[in-house]
PDB file of C-alpha atoms and ligand atoms in Angstrom:
ATOM      1  CA  MET A 827       9.385  18.967   0.842  1.00 82.00           C
ATOM      2  CA  THR A 828      11.616  17.351  -1.434  1.00 93.00           C
ATOM      3  CA  TYR A 829      13.132  14.111  -1.569  1.00 97.00           C
ATOM      4  CA  GLU A 830      15.908  12.476  -3.662  1.00 97.00           C
ATOM      5  CA  THR A 831      14.235   8.961  -4.796  1.00 98.00           C
ATOM      6  CA  ILE A 832      10.170   9.862  -5.079  1.00 98.00           C
ATOM      7  CA  LEU A 833       8.323  13.108  -5.806  1.00 98.00           C
ATOM      8  CA  VAL A 834       5.124  14.236  -3.569  1.00 98.00           C
ATOM      9  CA  GLU A 835       2.557  15.701  -4.275  1.00 98.00           C
ATOM     10  CA  GLN A 836      -1.232  17.090  -2.759  1.00 98.00           C
ATOM     11  CA  ARG A 837      -3.415  17.379  -4.739  1.00 98.00           C
ATOM     12  CA  GLY A 838      -6.614  18.662  -2.598  1.00 98.00           C
ATOM     13  CA  GLY A 839      -6.762  16.243   0.461  1.00 98.00           C
ATOM     14  CA  VAL A 840      -4.949  13.478  -1.872  1.00 98.00           C
ATOM     15  CA  THR A 841      -0.947  13.099  -1.163  1.00 98.00           C
ATOM     16  CA  LEU A 842       0.542  11.549  -4.066  1.00 98.00           C
ATOM     17  CA  VAL A 843       3.700  10.196  -4.475  1.00 98.00           C
ATOM     18  CA  THR A 844       5.547   8.662  -7.139  1.00 98.00           C
ATOM     19  CA  LEU A 845       8.857   6.706  -6.681  1.00 98.00           C
ATOM     20  CA  ASN A 846      11.289   8.164  -9.207  1.00 98.00           C
ATOM     21  CA  ARG A 847      14.226   6.311 -10.065  1.00 98.00           C
ATOM     22  CA  PRO A 848      13.996   5.608 -13.698  1.00 97.00           C
ATOM     23  CA  GLN A 849      17.491   4.422 -14.084  1.00 96.00           C
ATOM     24  CA  ALA A 850      16.532   1.424 -11.802  1.00 98.00           C
ATOM     25  CA  LEU A 851      13.046   0.641 -12.497  1.00 98.00           C
ATOM     26  CA  ASN A 852      12.207   2.193  -9.423  1.00 98.00           C
ATOM     27  CA  ALA A 853      14.085  -0.053  -7.517  1.00 98.00           C
ATOM     28  CA  LEU A 854      13.856   0.238  -3.533  1.00 97.00           C
ATOM     29  CA  ASN A 855      16.868   1.139  -2.061  1.00 96.00           C
ATOM     30  CA  SER A 856      18.152   1.897   1.734  1.00 95.00           C
ATOM     31  CA  GLN A 857      17.131   6.117   0.038  1.00 97.00           C
ATOM     32  CA  VAL A 858      13.373   4.887  -1.194  1.00 97.00           C
ATOM     33  CA  LEU A 859      12.902   3.907   2.414  1.00 97.00           C
ATOM     34  CA  ALA A 860      14.244   7.070   3.855  1.00 97.00           C
ATOM     35  CA  ASP A 861      12.293   9.220   1.602  1.00 98.00           C
ATOM     36  CA  MET A 862       8.965   7.192   1.855  1.00 98.00           C
ATOM     37  CA  LEU A 863       8.943   6.906   5.596  1.00 97.00           C
ATOM     38  CA  ALA A 864       9.559  10.488   5.690  1.00 97.00           C
ATOM     39  CA  ALA A 865       6.642  11.384   3.455  1.00 98.00           C
ATOM     40  CA  MET A 866       4.297   9.160   4.902  1.00 98.00           C
ATOM     41  CA  VAL A 867       4.801  10.415   8.824  1.00 97.00           C
ATOM     42  CA  ALA A 868       4.252  13.870   6.991  1.00 98.00           C
ATOM     43  CA  PHE A 869       0.874  12.481   5.011  1.00 98.00           C
ATOM     44  CA  ASP A 870      -0.055  11.326   8.389  1.00 97.00           C
ATOM     45  CA  ALA A 871       0.662  14.179  10.603  1.00 97.00           C
ATOM     46  CA  ASP A 872      -1.276  17.058   8.040  1.00 98.00           C
ATOM     47  CA  PRO A 873      -4.699  17.039   9.130  1.00 96.00           C
ATOM     48  CA  SER A 874      -5.536  18.753   5.294  1.00 97.00           C
ATOM     49  CA  GLN A 875      -4.445  15.367   4.204  1.00 98.00           C
ATOM     50  CA  GLY A 876      -6.775  11.986   3.786  1.00 98.00           C
ATOM     51  CA  CYS A 877      -5.879   9.476   1.462  1.00 98.00           C
ATOM     52  CA  ALA A 878      -2.728   8.657  -0.137  1.00 98.00           C
ATOM     53  CA  VAL A 879      -1.765   7.179  -3.336  1.00 98.00           C
ATOM     54  CA  ILE A 880       1.974   5.323  -4.716  1.00 98.00           C
ATOM     55  CA  THR A 881       2.445   5.071  -7.650  1.00 98.00           C
ATOM     56  CA  GLY A 882       5.597   4.134  -9.982  1.00 98.00           C
ATOM     57  CA  SER A 883       6.159   4.617 -13.906  1.00 98.00           C
ATOM     58  CA  GLU A 884       4.447   3.386 -16.834  1.00 98.00           C
ATOM     59  CA  LYS A 885       6.830   0.726 -17.648  1.00 98.00           C
ATOM     60  CA  ALA A 886       7.483  -0.098 -13.639  1.00 98.00           C
ATOM     61  CA  PHE A 887       5.941   0.410 -10.234  1.00 98.00           C
ATOM     62  CA  ALA A 888       8.907  -1.056  -8.659  1.00 98.00           C
ATOM     63  CA  ALA A 889      11.295  -3.917  -9.876  1.00 98.00           C
ATOM     64  CA  GLY A 890      11.979  -5.227  -6.651  1.00 97.00           C
ATOM     65  CA  ALA A 891      14.330  -4.144  -3.552  1.00 96.00           C
ATOM     66  CA  ASP A 892      17.354  -3.021  -5.180  1.00 96.00           C
ATOM     67  CA  ILE A 893      19.817  -5.985  -6.290  1.00 96.00           C
ATOM     68  CA  LYS A 894      22.963  -4.110  -6.335  1.00 96.00           C
ATOM     69  CA  GLU A 895      22.403  -2.579  -3.075  1.00 94.00           C
ATOM     70  CA  MET A 896      21.637  -6.628  -1.783  1.00 94.00           C
ATOM     71  CA  GLN A 897      24.628  -7.764  -3.948  1.00 95.00           C
ATOM     72  CA  ALA A 898      27.470  -7.924  -1.588  1.00 93.00           C
ATOM     73  CA  GLN A 899      25.806  -8.247   1.748  1.00 93.00           C
ATOM     74  CA  GLY A 900      26.312 -10.861   4.073  1.00 95.00           C
ATOM     75  CA  PHE A 901      24.182 -13.182   6.834  1.00 96.00           C
ATOM     76  CA  ALA A 902      25.405 -10.688   9.619  1.00 95.00           C
ATOM     77  CA  ASP A 903      25.103  -8.097   7.893  1.00 92.00           C
ATOM     78  CA  MET A 904      21.461  -8.212   6.939  1.00 94.00           C
ATOM     79  CA  TYR A 905      20.929  -9.987  10.056  1.00 94.00           C
ATOM     80  CA  ALA A 906      22.593  -7.421  12.458  1.00 93.00           C
ATOM     81  CA  HIS A 907      20.619  -4.544  10.154  1.00 90.00           C
ATOM     82  CA  ASP A 908      17.331  -6.466  10.062  1.00 90.00           C
ATOM     83  CA  PHE A 909      17.456  -5.772   6.711  1.00 91.00           C
ATOM     84  CA  PHE A 910      13.901  -4.682   5.435  1.00 92.00           C
ATOM     85  CA  ALA A 911      12.808  -3.979   8.747  1.00 92.00           C
ATOM     86  CA  GLY A 912      12.378  -0.802   7.953  1.00 92.00           C
ATOM     87  CA  TRP A 913       9.127  -1.336   5.817  1.00 94.00           C
ATOM     88  CA  ASP A 914       7.608  -2.030   9.125  1.00 94.00           C
ATOM     89  CA  ARG A 915       6.892   1.768   9.745  1.00 95.00           C
ATOM     90  CA  PHE A 916       5.264   1.810   6.484  1.00 97.00           C
ATOM     91  CA  THR A 917       2.033  -0.311   7.396  1.00 96.00           C
ATOM     92  CA  ARG A 918       2.183   1.780  10.653  1.00 96.00           C
ATOM     93  CA  THR A 919       0.774   5.303   8.235  1.00 98.00           C
ATOM     94  CA  ARG A 920      -2.874   5.653  10.066  1.00 97.00           C
ATOM     95  CA  LYS A 921      -4.534   7.279   7.247  1.00 98.00           C
ATOM     96  CA  PRO A 922      -5.322   4.722   3.812  1.00 98.00           C
ATOM     97  CA  ILE A 923      -2.786   4.669   0.862  1.00 98.00           C
ATOM     98  CA  ILE A 924      -4.005   3.304  -2.598  1.00 98.00           C
ATOM     99  CA  ALA A 925      -0.781   1.739  -4.501  1.00 98.00           C
ATOM    100  CA  ALA A 926      -1.718   3.052  -8.895  1.00 99.00           C
ATOM    101  CA  VAL A 927      -0.072  -0.248  -9.994  1.00 99.00           C
ATOM    102  CA  ALA A 928       1.229  -0.609 -14.039  1.00 98.00           C
ATOM    103  CA  GLY A 929       3.978  -1.633 -15.552  1.00 98.00           C
ATOM    104  CA  TYR A 930       5.673  -4.682 -13.404  1.00 98.00           C
ATOM    105  CA  ALA A 931       5.596  -4.712  -9.710  1.00 98.00           C
ATOM    106  CA  LEU A 932       8.005  -7.438  -8.973  1.00 98.00           C
ATOM    107  CA  GLY A 933       9.971  -8.864  -5.145  1.00 98.00           C
ATOM    108  CA  GLY A 934       9.682  -5.643  -2.852  1.00 98.00           C
ATOM    109  CA  GLY A 935       7.494  -3.781  -5.501  1.00 98.00           C
ATOM    110  CA  CYS A 936       4.972  -5.894  -5.222  1.00 98.00           C
ATOM    111  CA  GLU A 937       5.525  -6.546  -1.504  1.00 98.00           C
ATOM    112  CA  LEU A 938       5.504  -2.455  -1.351  1.00 98.00           C
ATOM    113  CA  ALA A 939       1.907  -2.382  -2.892  1.00 98.00           C
ATOM    114  CA  MET A 940       0.765  -5.371  -0.536  1.00 98.00           C
ATOM    115  CA  MET A 941       1.620  -2.988   1.962  1.00 98.00           C
ATOM    116  CA  CYS A 942      -0.888  -0.803   0.738  1.00 98.00           C
ATOM    117  CA  ASP A 943      -3.848  -0.528   2.401  1.00 98.00           C
ATOM    118  CA  PHE A 944      -5.339  -1.901  -1.601  1.00 98.00           C
ATOM    119  CA  ILE A 945      -4.361  -1.793  -5.128  1.00 98.00           C
ATOM    120  CA  LEU A 946      -5.656  -0.482  -8.275  1.00 98.00           C
ATOM    121  CA  ALA A 947      -4.249  -2.326 -11.461  1.00 98.00           C
ATOM    122  CA  ALA A 948      -3.507  -0.800 -14.523  1.00 98.00           C
ATOM    123  CA  ASP A 949      -4.048  -3.352 -17.424  1.00 98.00           C
ATOM    124  CA  THR A 950      -0.198  -3.298 -18.267  1.00 98.00           C
ATOM    125  CA  ALA A 951       0.373  -4.122 -14.323  1.00 98.00           C
ATOM    126  CA  LYS A 952       2.893  -7.647 -13.706  1.00 98.00           C
ATOM    127  CA  PHE A 953       2.985  -8.703 -10.112  1.00 98.00           C
ATOM    128  CA  GLY A 954       5.088 -11.652  -9.785  1.00 98.00           C
ATOM    129  CA  GLN A 955       7.928 -12.595  -6.440  1.00 98.00           C
ATOM    130  CA  PRO A 956      10.675 -13.766  -8.612  1.00 98.00           C
ATOM    131  CA  GLU A 957      12.988 -13.985  -5.575  1.00 98.00           C
ATOM    132  CA  ILE A 958      13.755 -17.613  -6.113  1.00 98.00           C
ATOM    133  CA  LYS A 959      15.791 -16.902  -9.358  1.00 98.00           C
ATOM    134  CA  LEU A 960      18.029 -14.931  -7.027  1.00 98.00           C
ATOM    135  CA  ALA A 961      18.456 -17.590  -4.634  1.00 98.00           C
ATOM    136  CA  VAL A 962      16.571 -16.107  -2.300  1.00 97.00           C
ATOM    137  CA  SER A 963      12.886 -15.594  -1.520  1.00 98.00           C
ATOM    138  CA  PRO A 964      10.190 -12.768  -0.748  1.00 98.00           C
ATOM    139  CA  GLY A 965      11.833 -10.615   2.837  1.00 96.00           C
ATOM    140  CA  MET A 966       9.047  -7.585   2.546  1.00 96.00           C
ATOM    141  CA  GLY A 967       6.370 -10.056   4.085  1.00 97.00           C
ATOM    142  CA  GLY A 968       5.599 -11.342   0.489  1.00 98.00           C
ATOM    143  CA  SER A 969       5.500 -14.996   1.247  1.00 98.00           C
ATOM    144  CA  GLN A 970       2.552 -13.894   3.788  1.00 97.00           C
ATOM    145  CA  ARG A 971       0.717 -11.330   2.285  1.00 98.00           C
ATOM    146  CA  LEU A 972       0.848 -12.666  -0.918  1.00 98.00           C
ATOM    147  CA  THR A 973      -1.106 -16.147   0.606  1.00 98.00           C
ATOM    148  CA  ARG A 974      -3.180 -14.126   2.483  1.00 97.00           C
ATOM    149  CA  ALA A 975      -3.971 -12.376  -0.435  1.00 97.00           C
ATOM    150  CA  VAL A 976      -4.730 -14.867  -3.333  1.00 98.00           C
ATOM    151  CA  GLY A 977      -4.440 -18.190  -1.981  1.00 97.00           C
ATOM    152  CA  LYS A 978      -1.628 -20.919  -1.246  1.00 98.00           C
ATOM    153  CA  ALA A 979      -2.185 -22.309  -4.789  1.00 98.00           C
ATOM    154  CA  LYS A 980      -0.664 -19.122  -6.051  1.00 98.00           C
ATOM    155  CA  ALA A 981       1.327 -17.782  -4.072  1.00 98.00           C
ATOM    156  CA  MET A 982       3.042 -20.924  -3.567  1.00 98.00           C
ATOM    157  CA  GLU A 983       3.187 -21.584  -7.531  1.00 98.00           C
ATOM    158  CA  MET A 984       4.609 -18.200  -7.851  1.00 98.00           C
ATOM    159  CA  CYS A 985       7.460 -18.044  -5.138  1.00 98.00           C
ATOM    160  CA  LEU A 986       8.235 -21.306  -6.115  1.00 98.00           C
ATOM    161  CA  THR A 987       8.859 -20.600  -9.948  1.00 98.00           C
ATOM    162  CA  GLY A 988       8.971 -16.557  -9.800  1.00 98.00           C
ATOM    163  CA  ARG A 989       6.108 -16.513 -12.917  1.00 98.00           C
ATOM    164  CA  MET A 990       4.455 -13.502 -12.938  1.00 98.00           C
ATOM    165  CA  MET A 991       0.628 -12.709 -13.198  1.00 98.00           C
ATOM    166  CA  ASP A 992      -1.362 -10.160 -15.469  1.00 98.00           C
ATOM    167  CA  ALA A 993      -3.771  -8.457 -14.133  1.00 98.00           C
ATOM    168  CA  ALA A 994      -6.375  -9.887 -14.903  1.00 98.00           C
ATOM    169  CA  GLU A 995      -5.679 -12.920 -13.120  1.00 98.00           C
ATOM    170  CA  ALA A 996      -4.351 -10.285 -10.406  1.00 98.00           C
ATOM    171  CA  GLU A 997      -8.158  -9.258 -10.192  1.00 98.00           C
ATOM    172  CA  ARG A 998      -9.853 -12.257 -10.176  1.00 98.00           C
ATOM    173  CA  ALA A 999      -7.480 -14.157  -7.703  1.00 98.00           C
ATOM    174  CA  GLY A1000      -7.984 -10.936  -5.512  1.00 98.00           C
ATOM    175  CA  LEU A1001      -5.280  -9.165  -5.411  1.00 98.00           C
ATOM    176  CA  VAL A1002      -6.218  -5.943  -6.812  1.00 98.00           C
ATOM    177  CA  SER A1003      -9.344  -4.214  -6.285  1.00 98.00           C
ATOM    178  CA  ARG A1004      -9.827  -3.049 -10.016  1.00 98.00           C
ATOM    179  CA  VAL A1005      -8.132  -2.605 -13.097  1.00 98.00           C
ATOM    180  CA  VAL A1006      -8.356   0.359 -15.666  1.00 98.00           C
ATOM    181  CA  PRO A1007      -6.568   1.614 -18.728  1.00 98.00           C
ATOM    182  CA  ALA A1008      -2.898   2.200 -18.226  1.00 98.00           C
ATOM    183  CA  ALA A1009      -3.565   5.532 -19.741  1.00 98.00           C
ATOM    184  CA  ASP A1010      -6.390   6.479 -16.443  1.00 98.00           C
ATOM    185  CA  LEU A1011      -4.326   4.772 -13.331  1.00 98.00           C
ATOM    186  CA  VAL A1012      -3.352   7.802 -11.494  1.00 98.00           C
ATOM    187  CA  GLU A1013      -6.634   9.784 -12.485  1.00 98.00           C
ATOM    188  CA  GLU A1014      -8.742   6.653 -11.087  1.00 98.00           C
ATOM    189  CA  ALA A1015      -6.668   6.618  -8.225  1.00 98.00           C
ATOM    190  CA  VAL A1016      -6.463  10.380  -7.156  1.00 98.00           C
ATOM    191  CA  LYS A1017     -10.190  10.111  -7.993  1.00 98.00           C
ATOM    192  CA  THR A1018     -11.128   7.115  -5.632  1.00 98.00           C
ATOM    193  CA  ALA A1019      -8.251   8.273  -3.107  1.00 98.00           C
ATOM    194  CA  THR A1020     -10.689  11.721  -3.192  1.00 98.00           C
ATOM    195  CA  THR A1021     -13.213  10.232  -2.264  1.00 98.00           C
ATOM    196  CA  ILE A1022     -11.644   8.474   0.719  1.00 98.00           C
ATOM    197  CA  ALA A1023     -10.204  11.954   1.885  1.00 98.00           C
ATOM    198  CA  GLY A1024     -14.108  13.527   1.973  1.00 98.00           C
ATOM    199  CA  MET A1025     -14.763  10.714   4.648  1.00 98.00           C
ATOM    200  CA  ALA A1026     -14.741  11.608   8.368  1.00 98.00           C
ATOM    201  CA  PRO A1027     -10.996  10.856   9.216  1.00 97.00           C
ATOM    202  CA  LEU A1028     -11.956   8.887  12.262  1.00 98.00           C
ATOM    203  CA  ALA A1029     -14.383   6.661  10.643  1.00 98.00           C
ATOM    204  CA  VAL A1030     -11.908   5.989   7.932  1.00 98.00           C
ATOM    205  CA  LYS A1031      -9.117   5.225  10.274  1.00 98.00           C
ATOM    206  CA  ALA A1032     -11.574   3.260  12.042  1.00 98.00           C
ATOM    207  CA  ASN A1033     -12.212   1.166   9.318  1.00 98.00           C
ATOM    208  CA  LYS A1034      -8.837   1.164   8.450  1.00 98.00           C
ATOM    209  CA  GLU A1035      -8.106  -0.849  11.172  1.00 97.00           C
ATOM    210  CA  MET A1036     -10.923  -3.342  10.914  1.00 98.00           C
ATOM    211  CA  VAL A1037     -10.194  -4.706   7.744  1.00 97.00           C
ATOM    212  CA  ASN A1038      -6.693  -4.874   8.589  1.00 95.00           C
ATOM    213  CA  ALA A1039      -7.398  -6.891  11.573  1.00 95.00           C
ATOM    214  CA  ALA A1040      -8.818  -9.288   9.764  1.00 95.00           C
ATOM    215  CA  PHE A1041      -5.643 -10.545   9.020  1.00 91.00           C
ATOM    216  CA  ASP A1042      -3.804 -10.578  12.747  1.00 90.00           C
ATOM    217  CA  THR A1043      -6.899 -12.397  14.176  1.00 95.00           C
ATOM    218  CA  THR A1044      -9.018 -15.544  14.611  1.00 96.00           C
ATOM    219  CA  LEU A1045     -12.951 -14.454  13.586  1.00 97.00           C
ATOM    220  CA  ALA A1046     -14.053 -13.947  16.816  1.00 97.00           C
ATOM    221  CA  MET A1047     -11.793 -11.660  18.130  1.00 97.00           C
ATOM    222  CA  GLY A1048     -11.746  -9.555  14.772  1.00 98.00           C
ATOM    223  CA  VAL A1049     -15.372  -9.677  15.394  1.00 98.00           C
ATOM    224  CA  GLN A1050     -15.499  -8.034  18.689  1.00 98.00           C
ATOM    225  CA  PHE A1051     -12.643  -5.748  17.218  1.00 98.00           C
ATOM    226  CA  GLU A1052     -15.095  -4.220  15.001  1.00 98.00           C
ATOM    227  CA  ARG A1053     -17.336  -3.751  17.059  1.00 98.00           C
ATOM    228  CA  ARG A1054     -15.730  -1.947  20.182  1.00 98.00           C
ATOM    229  CA  LEU A1055     -14.505   0.703  17.435  1.00 98.00           C
ATOM    230  CA  PHE A1056     -18.079   0.964  15.993  1.00 98.00           C
ATOM    231  CA  HIS A1057     -18.944   1.516  19.928  1.00 98.00           C
ATOM    232  CA  ALA A1058     -16.619   3.997  20.023  1.00 98.00           C
ATOM    233  CA  LEU A1059     -17.481   6.066  16.654  1.00 98.00           C
ATOM    234  CA  PHE A1060     -20.533   6.663  18.666  1.00 98.00           C
ATOM    235  CA  GLY A1061     -18.336   9.107  20.621  1.00 98.00           C
ATOM    236  CA  THR A1062     -17.906  10.987  18.311  1.00 98.00           C
ATOM    237  CA  ASP A1063     -18.958  14.721  16.394  1.00 98.00           C
ATOM    238  CA  ASP A1064     -19.294  13.596  13.131  1.00 98.00           C
ATOM    239  CA  GLN A1065     -21.221  10.133  13.451  1.00 98.00           C
ATOM    240  CA  SER A1066     -24.122  12.568  14.846  1.00 98.00           C
ATOM    241  CA  GLU A1067     -23.109  14.981  12.009  1.00 98.00           C
ATOM    242  CA  GLY A1068     -23.525  12.283   9.667  1.00 98.00           C
ATOM    243  CA  MET A1069     -26.816  10.784  10.932  1.00 98.00           C
ATOM    244  CA  THR A1070     -27.962  14.370  11.775  1.00 98.00           C
ATOM    245  CA  ALA A1071     -26.991  15.230   7.884  1.00 98.00           C
ATOM    246  CA  PHE A1072     -29.195  11.625   6.546  1.00 98.00           C
ATOM    247  CA  VAL A1073     -32.084  12.614   8.361  1.00 98.00           C
ATOM    248  CA  GLU A1074     -32.071  16.236   6.968  1.00 98.00           C
ATOM    249  CA  LYS A1075     -31.058  15.231   3.942  1.00 98.00           C
ATOM    250  CA  ARG A1076     -27.844  17.295   3.191  1.00 98.00           C
ATOM    251  CA  GLN A1077     -24.206  16.452   3.108  1.00 96.00           C
ATOM    252  CA  GLY A1078     -22.744  16.057   6.374  1.00 97.00           C
ATOM    253  CA  VAL A1079     -19.607  18.460   7.042  1.00 97.00           C
ATOM    254  CA  TRP A1080     -17.007  16.839   9.586  1.00 98.00           C
ATOM    255  CA  THR A1081     -14.762  18.588  11.906  1.00 97.00           C
ATOM    256  CA  GLY A1082     -12.895  15.472  12.594  1.00 96.00           C
ATOM    257  CA  LYS A1083     -13.871  15.159  16.123  1.00 97.00           C
TER     258      LYS A1083
HETATM  259  C1  LIG B 757      18.648  -3.051  -8.977  1.00 85.36           C
HETATM  260  C2  LIG B 757      17.452  -3.443 -11.226  1.00 85.36           C
HETATM  261  C3  LIG B 757      16.083  -4.303 -10.538  1.00 85.36           C
HETATM  262  C4  LIG B 757      16.362  -4.747  -9.455  1.00 85.36           C
HETATM  263  C5  LIG B 757      16.360  -3.766 -12.787  1.00 85.36           C
HETATM  264  N1  LIG B 757      16.898  -2.702 -12.503  1.00 85.36           N
HETATM  265  N2  LIG B 757      15.793  -3.941 -11.433  1.00 85.36           N
HETATM  266  N3  LIG B 757      18.614  -2.641 -10.399  1.00 85.36           N
HETATM  267  N4  LIG B 757      17.616  -3.812  -8.909  1.00 85.36           N
HETATM  268  N5  LIG B 757      15.456  -4.944  -8.377  1.00 85.36           N
HETATM  269  C6  LIG B 757      18.019  -1.783 -13.262  1.00 85.36           C
HETATM  270  C7  LIG B 757      18.524  -2.430 -14.517  1.00 85.36           C
HETATM  271  O1  LIG B 757      19.680  -3.280 -13.871  1.00 85.36           O
HETATM  272  C8  LIG B 757      18.892  -2.130 -15.662  1.00 85.36           C
HETATM  273  O2  LIG B 757      19.877  -1.136 -14.837  1.00 85.36           O
HETATM  274  C9  LIG B 757      17.901  -1.012 -15.501  1.00 85.36           C
HETATM  275  O3  LIG B 757      17.069  -1.525 -14.171  1.00 85.36           O
HETATM  276  C10 LIG B 757      17.079  -1.227 -16.484  1.00 85.36           C
HETATM  277  O4  LIG B 757      16.585  -3.267 -16.389  1.00 85.36           O
HETATM  278  P1  LIG B 757      16.913  -4.322 -17.304  1.00 85.36           P
HETATM  279  O5  LIG B 757      16.627  -4.990 -16.900  1.00 85.36           O
HETATM  280  O6  LIG B 757      17.489  -3.765 -18.534  1.00 85.36           O
HETATM  281  O7  LIG B 757      15.077  -3.997 -18.158  1.00 85.36           O
HETATM  282  P2  LIG B 757      14.079  -5.415 -19.316  1.00 85.36           P
HETATM  283  O8  LIG B 757      14.966  -5.861 -19.970  1.00 85.36           O
HETATM  284  O9  LIG B 757      12.710  -4.184 -19.553  1.00 85.36           O
HETATM  285  O10 LIG B 757      13.592  -6.217 -18.241  1.00 85.36           O
HETATM  286  C11 LIG B 757      12.885  -5.723 -17.128  1.00 85.36           C
HETATM  287  C12 LIG B 757      12.801  -6.574 -15.479  1.00 85.36           C
HETATM  288  C13 LIG B 757      14.490  -6.767 -14.980  1.00 85.36           C
HETATM  289  C14 LIG B 757      12.057  -7.883 -16.040  1.00 85.36           C
HETATM  290  C15 LIG B 757      11.870  -5.966 -14.332  1.00 85.36           C
HETATM  291  O11 LIG B 757      14.589  -5.556 -14.797  1.00 85.36           O
HETATM  292  C16 LIG B 757      14.778  -7.622 -13.961  1.00 85.36           C
HETATM  293  O12 LIG B 757      14.228  -8.922 -13.825  1.00 85.36           O
HETATM  294  N6  LIG B 757      14.545  -6.638 -12.714  1.00 85.36           N
HETATM  295  C17 LIG B 757      14.987  -7.930 -11.205  1.00 85.36           C
HETATM  296  C18 LIG B 757      14.119  -8.605 -11.305  1.00 85.36           C
HETATM  297  C19 LIG B 757      14.027  -8.872  -9.655  1.00 85.36           C
HETATM  298  O13 LIG B 757      14.311 -10.059  -9.885  1.00 85.36           O
HETATM  299  N7  LIG B 757      13.031  -8.377  -9.080  1.00 85.36           N
HETATM  300  C20 LIG B 757      13.572  -9.060  -6.853  1.00 85.36           C
HETATM  301  C21 LIG B 757      14.514  -8.419  -6.582  1.00 85.36           C
HETATM  302  S1  LIG B 757      14.198  -8.770  -5.081  1.00 85.36           S
HETATM  303  P3  LIG B 757      20.766  -0.923 -16.285  1.00 85.36           P
HETATM  304  O14 LIG B 757      22.608  -0.268 -15.195  1.00 85.36           O
HETATM  305  O15 LIG B 757      21.266  -2.199 -16.303  1.00 85.36           O
HETATM  306  O16 LIG B 757      20.696   0.148 -17.235  1.00 85.36           O
HETATM  307  C22 LIG B 757      13.847  -8.067  -4.078  1.00 85.36           C
HETATM  308  C23 LIG B 757      13.903  -9.647  -2.583  1.00 85.36           C
HETATM  309  C24 LIG B 757      13.582  -8.598  -2.053  1.00 85.36           C
HETATM  310  O17 LIG B 757      12.888  -7.775  -4.253  1.00 85.36           O
HETATM  311  C25 LIG B 757      13.783  -9.805  -0.506  1.00 85.36           C
HETATM  312  C26 LIG B 757      14.632 -10.420  -0.264  1.00 85.36           C
HETATM  313  C27 LIG B 757      16.090 -10.569  -0.859  1.00 85.36           C
END
């Protein structure tokens, strides 16, 4: 399948998606949304694929939502079409997605990275929510996900001033899981994704669901949700295989059942 604004390739069990609008620093327009959703639906449905990596270019993961597409819009258009609501579908992808960020991840670019399950950053990465400079605000979840990721103080300062956070600060603040040299970013992300793709598929989905539940529930409800999913995994063939393989000192062989 070919797309207009993204490149998609499979590397073993890993789907590597590269944003490809270099003329606009990978700004996210409606076509990127349509392409990305189609690619993620195909990824989720393909049993040979276990984890995705989304990356951009050396200069920009994505420099935001496409300002030129939004420039002439008024409230009625934005509200009637529930602009950006389509990205909610992206967050319903059930298999894990890693954002591999080099260069600018600004506005919608930072928000897209935060919609992924975790972010690996190159040492060149710069994160920011500069929408306030355009007299608007984050619109793809940035004010909520950034605040949950780094806490109120940093999120508020970034949203109110538009200042960027570099990779080292992003790692200290807990926005990214790790920082790697820019030259190694994609290779490292694919390696990490390959590790995930090698795990039992139902356990991968359950782990993703329960960590995400921590953002949406009280502690008591989240712990209960975790425990029930943990119990449910004991109904799978792969649980039996995984524990038997450990006892027999061999690698487990998964059926995804
Ligand atoms: C449309 C964009 C763009 C964007 C860059 N470009 N960002 N086009 N939407 N978000 C285009 C530029 O217009 C330019 O096109 C080309 O990409 C290269 O960008 P330059 O600005 O020339 O590059 P540089 O000088 O290196 O500066 C890089 C940059 C700057 C600092 C990242 O481009 C920048 O500030 N971009 C906007 C960042 C931003 O405000 N993002 C938030 C968007 S709003 P031409 O044709 O001139 O060569 C958003 C909101 C979400 O995401 C929700 C609420 C509305």
